[in-house]
PDB file of C-alpha atoms and ligand atoms in Angstrom:
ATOM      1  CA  UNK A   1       0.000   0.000   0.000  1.00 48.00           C
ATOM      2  CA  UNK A   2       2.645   2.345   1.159  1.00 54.00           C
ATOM      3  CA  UNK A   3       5.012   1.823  -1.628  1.00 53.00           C
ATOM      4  CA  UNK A   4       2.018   1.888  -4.184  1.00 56.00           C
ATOM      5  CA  UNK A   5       1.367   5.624  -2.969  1.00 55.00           C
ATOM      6  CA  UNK A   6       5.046   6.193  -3.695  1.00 63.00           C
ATOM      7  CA  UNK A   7       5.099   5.237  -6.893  1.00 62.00           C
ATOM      8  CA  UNK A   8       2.213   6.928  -7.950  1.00 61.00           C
ATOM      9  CA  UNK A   9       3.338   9.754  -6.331  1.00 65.00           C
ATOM     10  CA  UNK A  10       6.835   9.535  -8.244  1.00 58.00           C
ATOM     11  CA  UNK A  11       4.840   9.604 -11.439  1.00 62.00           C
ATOM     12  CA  UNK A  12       2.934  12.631 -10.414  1.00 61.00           C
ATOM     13  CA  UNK A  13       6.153  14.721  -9.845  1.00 56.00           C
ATOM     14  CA  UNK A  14       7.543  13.440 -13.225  1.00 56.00           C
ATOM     15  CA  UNK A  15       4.369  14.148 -15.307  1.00 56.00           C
ATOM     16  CA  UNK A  16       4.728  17.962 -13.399  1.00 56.00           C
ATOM     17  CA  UNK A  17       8.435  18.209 -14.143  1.00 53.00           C
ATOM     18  CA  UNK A  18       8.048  16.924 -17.647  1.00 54.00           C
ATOM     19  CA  UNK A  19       4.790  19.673 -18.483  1.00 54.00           C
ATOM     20  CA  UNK A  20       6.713  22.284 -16.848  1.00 56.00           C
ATOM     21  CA  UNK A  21      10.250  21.395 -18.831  1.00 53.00           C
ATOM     22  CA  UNK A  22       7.794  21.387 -22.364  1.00 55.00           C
ATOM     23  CA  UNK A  23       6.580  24.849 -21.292  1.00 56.00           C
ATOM     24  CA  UNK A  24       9.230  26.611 -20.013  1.00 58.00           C
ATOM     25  CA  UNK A  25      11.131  24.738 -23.334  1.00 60.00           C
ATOM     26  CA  UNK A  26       8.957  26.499 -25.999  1.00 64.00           C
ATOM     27  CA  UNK A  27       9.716  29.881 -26.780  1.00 67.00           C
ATOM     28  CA  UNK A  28       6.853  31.797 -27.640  1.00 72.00           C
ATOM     29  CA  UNK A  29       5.719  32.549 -31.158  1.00 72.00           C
ATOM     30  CA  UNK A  30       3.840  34.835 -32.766  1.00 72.00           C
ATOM     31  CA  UNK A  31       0.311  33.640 -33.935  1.00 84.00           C
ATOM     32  CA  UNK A  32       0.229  36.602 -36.939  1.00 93.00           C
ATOM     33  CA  UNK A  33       1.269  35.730 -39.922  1.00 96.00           C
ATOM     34  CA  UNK A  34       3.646  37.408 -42.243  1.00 95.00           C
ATOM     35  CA  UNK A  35       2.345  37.088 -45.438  1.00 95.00           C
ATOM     36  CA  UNK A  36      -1.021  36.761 -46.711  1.00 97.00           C
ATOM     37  CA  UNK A  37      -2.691  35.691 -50.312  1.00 97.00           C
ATOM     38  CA  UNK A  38      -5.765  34.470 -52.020  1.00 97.00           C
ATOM     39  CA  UNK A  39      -5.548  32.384 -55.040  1.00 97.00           C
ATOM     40  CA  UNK A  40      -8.790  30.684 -56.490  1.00 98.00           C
ATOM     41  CA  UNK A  41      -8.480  27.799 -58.353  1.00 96.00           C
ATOM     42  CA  UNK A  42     -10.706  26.259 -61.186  1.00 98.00           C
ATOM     43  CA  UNK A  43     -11.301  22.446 -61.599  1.00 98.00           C
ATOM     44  CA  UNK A  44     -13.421  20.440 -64.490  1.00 98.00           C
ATOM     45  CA  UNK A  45     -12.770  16.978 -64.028  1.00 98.00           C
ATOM     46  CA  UNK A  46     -13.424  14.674 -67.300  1.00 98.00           C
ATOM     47  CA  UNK A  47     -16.228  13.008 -67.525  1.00 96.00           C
ATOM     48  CA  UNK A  48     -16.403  11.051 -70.866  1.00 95.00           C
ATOM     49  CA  UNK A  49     -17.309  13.858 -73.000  1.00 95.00           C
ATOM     50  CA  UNK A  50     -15.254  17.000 -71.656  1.00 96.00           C
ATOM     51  CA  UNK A  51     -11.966  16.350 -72.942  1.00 97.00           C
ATOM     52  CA  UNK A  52     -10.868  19.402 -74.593  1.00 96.00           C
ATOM     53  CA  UNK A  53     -12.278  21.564 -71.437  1.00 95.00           C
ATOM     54  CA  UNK A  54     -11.538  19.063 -68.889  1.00 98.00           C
ATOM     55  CA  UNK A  55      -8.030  19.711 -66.240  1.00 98.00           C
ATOM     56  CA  UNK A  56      -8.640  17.090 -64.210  1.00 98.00           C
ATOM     57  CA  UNK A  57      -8.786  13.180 -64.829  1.00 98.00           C
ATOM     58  CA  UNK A  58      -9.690  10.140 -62.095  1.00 98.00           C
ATOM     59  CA  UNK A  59      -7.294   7.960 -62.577  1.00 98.00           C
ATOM     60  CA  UNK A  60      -7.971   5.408 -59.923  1.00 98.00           C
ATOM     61  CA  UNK A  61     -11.635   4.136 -58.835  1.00 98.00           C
ATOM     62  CA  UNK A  62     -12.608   1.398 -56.846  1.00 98.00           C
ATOM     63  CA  UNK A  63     -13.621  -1.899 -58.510  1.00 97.00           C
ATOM     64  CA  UNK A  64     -17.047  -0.964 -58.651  1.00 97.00           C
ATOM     65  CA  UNK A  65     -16.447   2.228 -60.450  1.00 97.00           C
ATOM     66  CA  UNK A  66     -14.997   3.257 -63.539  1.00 97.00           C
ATOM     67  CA  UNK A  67     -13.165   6.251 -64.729  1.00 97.00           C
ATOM     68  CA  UNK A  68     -15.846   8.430 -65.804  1.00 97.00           C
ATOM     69  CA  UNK A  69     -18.196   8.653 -63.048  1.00 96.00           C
ATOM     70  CA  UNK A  70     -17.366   9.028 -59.542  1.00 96.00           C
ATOM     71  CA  UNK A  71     -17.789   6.127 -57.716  1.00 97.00           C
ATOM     72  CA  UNK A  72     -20.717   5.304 -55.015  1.00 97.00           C
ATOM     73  CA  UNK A  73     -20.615   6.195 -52.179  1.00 97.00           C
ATOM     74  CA  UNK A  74     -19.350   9.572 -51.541  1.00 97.00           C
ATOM     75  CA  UNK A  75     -16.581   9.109 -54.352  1.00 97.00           C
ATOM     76  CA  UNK A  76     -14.550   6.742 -51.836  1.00 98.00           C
ATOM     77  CA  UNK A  77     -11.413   5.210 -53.913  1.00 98.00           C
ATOM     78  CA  UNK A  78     -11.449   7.380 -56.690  1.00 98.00           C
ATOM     79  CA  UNK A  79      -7.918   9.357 -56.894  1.00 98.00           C
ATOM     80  CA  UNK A  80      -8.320  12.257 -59.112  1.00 98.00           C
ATOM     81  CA  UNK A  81      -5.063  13.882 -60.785  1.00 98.00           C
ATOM     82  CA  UNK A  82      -5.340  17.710 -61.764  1.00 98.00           C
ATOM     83  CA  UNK A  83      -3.680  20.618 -63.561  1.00 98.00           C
ATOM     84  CA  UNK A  84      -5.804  23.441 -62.644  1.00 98.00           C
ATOM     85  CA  UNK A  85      -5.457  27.323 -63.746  1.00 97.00           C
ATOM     86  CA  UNK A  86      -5.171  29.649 -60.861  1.00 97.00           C
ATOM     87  CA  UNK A  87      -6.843  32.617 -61.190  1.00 96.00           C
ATOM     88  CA  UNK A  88      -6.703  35.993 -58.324  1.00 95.00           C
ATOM     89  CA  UNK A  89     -10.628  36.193 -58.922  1.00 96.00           C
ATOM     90  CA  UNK A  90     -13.185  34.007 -58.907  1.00 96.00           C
ATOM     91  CA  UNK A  91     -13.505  34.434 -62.682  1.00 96.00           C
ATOM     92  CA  UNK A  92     -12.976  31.057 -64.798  1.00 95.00           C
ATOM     93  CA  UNK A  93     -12.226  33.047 -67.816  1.00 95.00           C
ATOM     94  CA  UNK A  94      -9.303  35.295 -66.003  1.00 95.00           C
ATOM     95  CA  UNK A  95      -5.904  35.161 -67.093  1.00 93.00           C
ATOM     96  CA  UNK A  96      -3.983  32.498 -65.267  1.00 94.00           C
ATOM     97  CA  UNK A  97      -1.531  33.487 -62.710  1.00 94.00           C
ATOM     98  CA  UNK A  98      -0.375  29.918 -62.106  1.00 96.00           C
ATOM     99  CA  UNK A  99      -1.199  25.894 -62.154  1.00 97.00           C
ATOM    100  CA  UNK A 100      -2.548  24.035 -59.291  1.00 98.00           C
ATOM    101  CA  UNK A 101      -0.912  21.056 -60.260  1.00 98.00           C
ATOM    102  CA  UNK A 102      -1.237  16.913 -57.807  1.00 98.00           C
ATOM    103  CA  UNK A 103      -4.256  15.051 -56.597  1.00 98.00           C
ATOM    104  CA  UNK A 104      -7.008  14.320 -54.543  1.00 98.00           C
ATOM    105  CA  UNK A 105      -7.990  11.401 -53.528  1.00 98.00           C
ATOM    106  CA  UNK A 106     -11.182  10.028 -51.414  1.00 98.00           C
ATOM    107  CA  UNK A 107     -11.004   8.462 -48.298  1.00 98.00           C
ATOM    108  CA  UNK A 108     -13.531   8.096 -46.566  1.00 97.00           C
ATOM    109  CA  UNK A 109     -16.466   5.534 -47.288  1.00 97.00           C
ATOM    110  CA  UNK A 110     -19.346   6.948 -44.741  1.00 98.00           C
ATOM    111  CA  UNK A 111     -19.291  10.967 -46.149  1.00 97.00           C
ATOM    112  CA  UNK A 112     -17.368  13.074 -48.642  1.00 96.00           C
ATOM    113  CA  UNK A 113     -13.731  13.411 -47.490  1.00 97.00           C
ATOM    114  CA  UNK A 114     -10.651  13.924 -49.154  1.00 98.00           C
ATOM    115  CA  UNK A 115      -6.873  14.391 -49.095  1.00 98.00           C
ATOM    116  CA  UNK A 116      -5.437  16.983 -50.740  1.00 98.00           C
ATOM    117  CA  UNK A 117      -1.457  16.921 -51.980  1.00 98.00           C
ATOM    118  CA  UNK A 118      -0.234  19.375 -54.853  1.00 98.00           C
ATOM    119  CA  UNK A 119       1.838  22.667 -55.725  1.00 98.00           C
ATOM    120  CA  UNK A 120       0.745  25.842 -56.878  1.00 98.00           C
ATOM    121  CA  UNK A 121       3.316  26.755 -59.790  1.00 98.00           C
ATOM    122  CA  UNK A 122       3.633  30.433 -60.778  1.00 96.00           C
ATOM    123  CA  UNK A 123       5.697  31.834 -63.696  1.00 92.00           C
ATOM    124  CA  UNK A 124       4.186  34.755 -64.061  1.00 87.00           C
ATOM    125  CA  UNK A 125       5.107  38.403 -63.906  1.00 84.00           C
ATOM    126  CA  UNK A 126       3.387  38.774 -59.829  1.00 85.00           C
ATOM    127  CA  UNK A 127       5.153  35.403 -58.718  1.00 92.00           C
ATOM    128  CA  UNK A 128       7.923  33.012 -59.608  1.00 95.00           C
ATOM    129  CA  UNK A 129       8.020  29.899 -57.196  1.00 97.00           C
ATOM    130  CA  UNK A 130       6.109  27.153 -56.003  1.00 97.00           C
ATOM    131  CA  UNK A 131       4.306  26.587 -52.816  1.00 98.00           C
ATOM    132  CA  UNK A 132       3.193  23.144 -51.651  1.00 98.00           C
ATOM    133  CA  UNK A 133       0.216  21.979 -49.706  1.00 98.00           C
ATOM    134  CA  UNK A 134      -0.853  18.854 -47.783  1.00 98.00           C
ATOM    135  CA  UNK A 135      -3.620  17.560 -45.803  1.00 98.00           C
ATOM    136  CA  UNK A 136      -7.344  16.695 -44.974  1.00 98.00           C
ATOM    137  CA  UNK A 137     -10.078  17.910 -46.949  1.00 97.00           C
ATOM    138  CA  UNK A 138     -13.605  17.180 -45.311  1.00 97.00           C
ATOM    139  CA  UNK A 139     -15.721  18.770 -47.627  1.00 95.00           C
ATOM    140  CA  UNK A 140     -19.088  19.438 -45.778  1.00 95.00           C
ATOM    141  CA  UNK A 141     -17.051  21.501 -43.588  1.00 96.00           C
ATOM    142  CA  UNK A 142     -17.730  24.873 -44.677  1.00 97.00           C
ATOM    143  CA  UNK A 143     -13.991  25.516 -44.685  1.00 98.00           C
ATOM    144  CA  UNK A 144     -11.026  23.449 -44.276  1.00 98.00           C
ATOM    145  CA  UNK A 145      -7.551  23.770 -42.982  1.00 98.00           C
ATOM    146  CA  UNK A 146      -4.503  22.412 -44.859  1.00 98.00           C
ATOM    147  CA  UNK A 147      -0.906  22.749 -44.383  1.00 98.00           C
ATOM    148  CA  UNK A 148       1.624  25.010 -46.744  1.00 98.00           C
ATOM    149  CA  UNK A 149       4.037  22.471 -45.956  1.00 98.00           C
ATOM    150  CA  UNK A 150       6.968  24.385 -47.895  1.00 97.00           C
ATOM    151  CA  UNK A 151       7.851  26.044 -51.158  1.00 97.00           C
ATOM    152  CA  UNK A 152      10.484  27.264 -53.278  1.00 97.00           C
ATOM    153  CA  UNK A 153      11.215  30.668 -55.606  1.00 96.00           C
ATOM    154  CA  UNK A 154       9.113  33.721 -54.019  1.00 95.00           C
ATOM    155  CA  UNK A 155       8.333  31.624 -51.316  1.00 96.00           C
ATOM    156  CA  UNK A 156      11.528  29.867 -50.445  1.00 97.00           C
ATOM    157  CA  UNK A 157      10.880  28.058 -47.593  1.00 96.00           C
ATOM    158  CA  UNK A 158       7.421  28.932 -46.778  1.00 97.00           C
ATOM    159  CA  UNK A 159       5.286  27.779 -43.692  1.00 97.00           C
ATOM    160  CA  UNK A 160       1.580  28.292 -43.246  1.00 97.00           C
ATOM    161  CA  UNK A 161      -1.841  27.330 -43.484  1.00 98.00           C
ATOM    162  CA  UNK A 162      -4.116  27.610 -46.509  1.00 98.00           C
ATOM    163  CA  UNK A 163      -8.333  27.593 -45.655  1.00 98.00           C
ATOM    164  CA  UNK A 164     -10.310  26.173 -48.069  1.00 98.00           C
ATOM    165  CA  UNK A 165     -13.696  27.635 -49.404  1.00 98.00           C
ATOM    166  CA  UNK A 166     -15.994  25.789 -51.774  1.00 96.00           C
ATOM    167  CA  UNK A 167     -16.267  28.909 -53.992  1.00 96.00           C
ATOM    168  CA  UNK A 168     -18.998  27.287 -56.559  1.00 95.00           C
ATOM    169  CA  UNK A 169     -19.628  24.084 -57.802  1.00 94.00           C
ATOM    170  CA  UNK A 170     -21.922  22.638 -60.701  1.00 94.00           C
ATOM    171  CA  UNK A 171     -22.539  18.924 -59.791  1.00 90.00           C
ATOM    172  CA  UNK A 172     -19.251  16.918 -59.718  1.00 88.00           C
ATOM    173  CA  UNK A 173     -17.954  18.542 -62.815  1.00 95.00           C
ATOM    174  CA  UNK A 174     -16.883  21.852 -62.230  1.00 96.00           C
ATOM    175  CA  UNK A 175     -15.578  23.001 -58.799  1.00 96.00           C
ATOM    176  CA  UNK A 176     -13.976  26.661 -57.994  1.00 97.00           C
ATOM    177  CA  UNK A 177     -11.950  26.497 -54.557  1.00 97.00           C
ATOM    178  CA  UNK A 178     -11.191  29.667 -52.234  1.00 98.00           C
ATOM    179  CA  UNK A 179      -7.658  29.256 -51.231  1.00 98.00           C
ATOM    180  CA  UNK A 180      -6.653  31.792 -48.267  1.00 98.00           C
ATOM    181  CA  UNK A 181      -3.348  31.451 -47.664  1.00 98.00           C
ATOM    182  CA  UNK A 182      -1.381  32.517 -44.487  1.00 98.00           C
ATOM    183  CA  UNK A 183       2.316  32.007 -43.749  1.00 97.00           C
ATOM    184  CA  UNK A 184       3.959  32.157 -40.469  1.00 96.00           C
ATOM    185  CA  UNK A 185       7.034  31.764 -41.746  1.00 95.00           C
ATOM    186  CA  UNK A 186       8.382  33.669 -44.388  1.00 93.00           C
ATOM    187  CA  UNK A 187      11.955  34.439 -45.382  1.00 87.00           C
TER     188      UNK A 187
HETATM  189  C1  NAG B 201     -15.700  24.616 -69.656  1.00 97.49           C
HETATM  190  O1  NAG B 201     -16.079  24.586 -68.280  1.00 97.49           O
HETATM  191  C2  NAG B 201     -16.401  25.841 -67.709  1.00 97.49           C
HETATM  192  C3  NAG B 201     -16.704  25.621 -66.261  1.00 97.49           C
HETATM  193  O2  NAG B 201     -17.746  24.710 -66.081  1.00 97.49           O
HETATM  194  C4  NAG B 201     -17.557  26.475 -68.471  1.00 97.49           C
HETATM  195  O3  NAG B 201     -17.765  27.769 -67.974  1.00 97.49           O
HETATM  196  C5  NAG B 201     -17.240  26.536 -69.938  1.00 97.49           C
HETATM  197  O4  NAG B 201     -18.368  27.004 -70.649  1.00 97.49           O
HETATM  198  C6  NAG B 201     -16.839  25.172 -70.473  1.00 97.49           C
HETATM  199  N1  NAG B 201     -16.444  25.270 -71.851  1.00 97.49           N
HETATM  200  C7  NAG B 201     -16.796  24.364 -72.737  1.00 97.49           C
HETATM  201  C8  NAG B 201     -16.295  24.587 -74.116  1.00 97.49           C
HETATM  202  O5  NAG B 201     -17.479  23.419 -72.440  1.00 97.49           O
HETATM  203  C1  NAG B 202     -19.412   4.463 -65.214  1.00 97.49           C
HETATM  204  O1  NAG B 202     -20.240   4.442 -64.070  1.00 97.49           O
HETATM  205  C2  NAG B 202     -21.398   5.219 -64.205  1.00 97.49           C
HETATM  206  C3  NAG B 202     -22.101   5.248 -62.852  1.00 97.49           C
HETATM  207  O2  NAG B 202     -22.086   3.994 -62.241  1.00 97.49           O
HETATM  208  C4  NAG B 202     -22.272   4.649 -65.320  1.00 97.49           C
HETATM  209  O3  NAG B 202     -23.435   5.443 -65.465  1.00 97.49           O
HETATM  210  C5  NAG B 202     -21.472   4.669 -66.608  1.00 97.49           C
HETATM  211  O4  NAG B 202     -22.217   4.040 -67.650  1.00 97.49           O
HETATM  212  C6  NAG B 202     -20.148   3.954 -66.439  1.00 97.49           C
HETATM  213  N1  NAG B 202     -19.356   4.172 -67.632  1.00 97.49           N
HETATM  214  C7  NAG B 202     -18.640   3.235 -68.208  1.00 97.49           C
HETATM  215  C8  NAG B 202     -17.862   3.646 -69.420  1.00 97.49           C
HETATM  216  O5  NAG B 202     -18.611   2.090 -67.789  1.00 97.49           O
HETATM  217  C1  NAG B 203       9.254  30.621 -66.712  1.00 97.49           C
HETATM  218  O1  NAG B 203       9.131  31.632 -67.679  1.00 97.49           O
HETATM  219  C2  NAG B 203      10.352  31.967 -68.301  1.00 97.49           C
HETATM  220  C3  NAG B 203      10.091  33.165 -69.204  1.00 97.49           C
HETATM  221  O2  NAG B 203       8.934  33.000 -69.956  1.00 97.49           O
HETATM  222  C4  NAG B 203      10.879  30.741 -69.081  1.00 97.49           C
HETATM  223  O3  NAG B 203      12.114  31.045 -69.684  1.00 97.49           O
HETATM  224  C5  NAG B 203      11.072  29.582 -68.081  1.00 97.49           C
HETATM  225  O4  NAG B 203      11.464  28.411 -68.779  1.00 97.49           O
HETATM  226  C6  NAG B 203       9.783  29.315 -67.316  1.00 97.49           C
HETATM  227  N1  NAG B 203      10.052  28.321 -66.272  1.00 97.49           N
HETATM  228  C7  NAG B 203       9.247  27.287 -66.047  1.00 97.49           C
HETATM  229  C8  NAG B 203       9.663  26.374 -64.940  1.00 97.49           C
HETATM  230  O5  NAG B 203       8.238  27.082 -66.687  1.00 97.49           O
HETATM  231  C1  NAG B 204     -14.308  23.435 -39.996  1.00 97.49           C
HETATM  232  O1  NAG B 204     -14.779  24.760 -40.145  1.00 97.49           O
HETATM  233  C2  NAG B 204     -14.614  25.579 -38.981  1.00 97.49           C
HETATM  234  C3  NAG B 204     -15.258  26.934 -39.230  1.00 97.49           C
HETATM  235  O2  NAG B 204     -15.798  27.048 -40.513  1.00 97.49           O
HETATM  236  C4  NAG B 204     -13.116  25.718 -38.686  1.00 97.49           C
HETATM  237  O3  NAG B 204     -12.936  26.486 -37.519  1.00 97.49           O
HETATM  238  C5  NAG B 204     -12.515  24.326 -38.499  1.00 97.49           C
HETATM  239  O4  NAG B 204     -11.100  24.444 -38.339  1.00 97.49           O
HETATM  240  C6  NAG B 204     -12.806  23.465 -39.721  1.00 97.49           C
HETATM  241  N1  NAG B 204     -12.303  22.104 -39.515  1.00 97.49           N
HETATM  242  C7  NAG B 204     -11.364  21.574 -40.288  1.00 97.49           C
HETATM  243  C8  NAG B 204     -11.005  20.155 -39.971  1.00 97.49           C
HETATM  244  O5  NAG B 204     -10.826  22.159 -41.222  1.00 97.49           O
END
């Protein structure tokens, strides 16, 4: 009895000397960012008929599915690869600034989820670089949260987060994404 009350008593003290070693560890960080930019970019994923207007092609589906129809339910398996103008509107028809260039991919069988992993490329007079993005993409949520997980160019070695915003869509052929992005690190 007496030594368990010891031990857990030893563990206690360690648990409060390791919280207090994390804390007083961590220097503290600003929570602003240091640069700030909205893109939109401008999907039309093929569909059997679309090819001259399509930028975006599944490429994987699900044995069930096929390659010109997303497959039931909620898309799960298919793995879409796109090359997407960016535009600084939300206008389809505005010059390019850059490509959204990777994939998405759906992952989840019981709602519409996906992961997100691709580059913005820009090679235009306002940018030269790339910037690169990762992460989870549940789409019901109004917006989502992805990582800028680096980049190169104008935005050598960027850090940040980029929200999501379902811009527009028209059914699962055309989609326009919102893409706010916020670095915390810049050089
Ligand atoms: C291509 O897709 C866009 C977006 O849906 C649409 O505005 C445009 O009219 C389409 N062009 C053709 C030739 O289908
Ligand atoms: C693909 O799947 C869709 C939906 O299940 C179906 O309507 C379509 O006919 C299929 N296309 C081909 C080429 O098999
Ligand atoms: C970027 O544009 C310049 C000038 O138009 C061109 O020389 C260069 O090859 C382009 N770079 C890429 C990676 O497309
Ligand atoms: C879902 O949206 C809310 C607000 O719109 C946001 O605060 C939250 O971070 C989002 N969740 C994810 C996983 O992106």
């Amino acid at each position: 009895m007496q030594l368990m009350a010891t031990k857990t008593q030893l563990a206690t003290l360690f648990l409060l000397l390791l919280i207090s070693a994390t804390v007083h560890g961590r220097k503290p960080r600003s929570r602003s960012p240091c640069q700030q930019y909205v893109f939109y970019f401008h999907d039309v994923l093929f569909k059997g008929y679309n090819y001259k207007n399509a930028t975006s092609a599944i490429v994987g589906s699900p044995q069930w599915g096929n390659k010109t129809a997303m497959a039931v339910p909620y898309n799960f398996g298919d793995v879409v690869v796109f090359d997407d103008p960016i535009t600084l509107d939300n206008n389809f028809h505005s010059p390019p600034v850059g490509r959204a260039q990777g994939i998405y991919l759906y992952d989840q069988k019981s709602t519409y989820s996906a992961w997100l992993g691709f580059s913005f490329l820009f090679n235009s007079s306002d940018y030269v670089g790339t910037l690169n993005f990762a992460g989870a993409d549940p789409l019901l949520n109004k917006t989502r949260d992805i990582s800028v997980i680096g980049g190169t160019g104008d935005f050598f070695m960027a850090r940040g987060i980029a929200t999501l915003l379902t811009d527009a869509f028209e059914g699962d052929v055309y989609f326009r994404l919102r893409v706010d992005i916020k670095l915390y690190e810049c050089w």
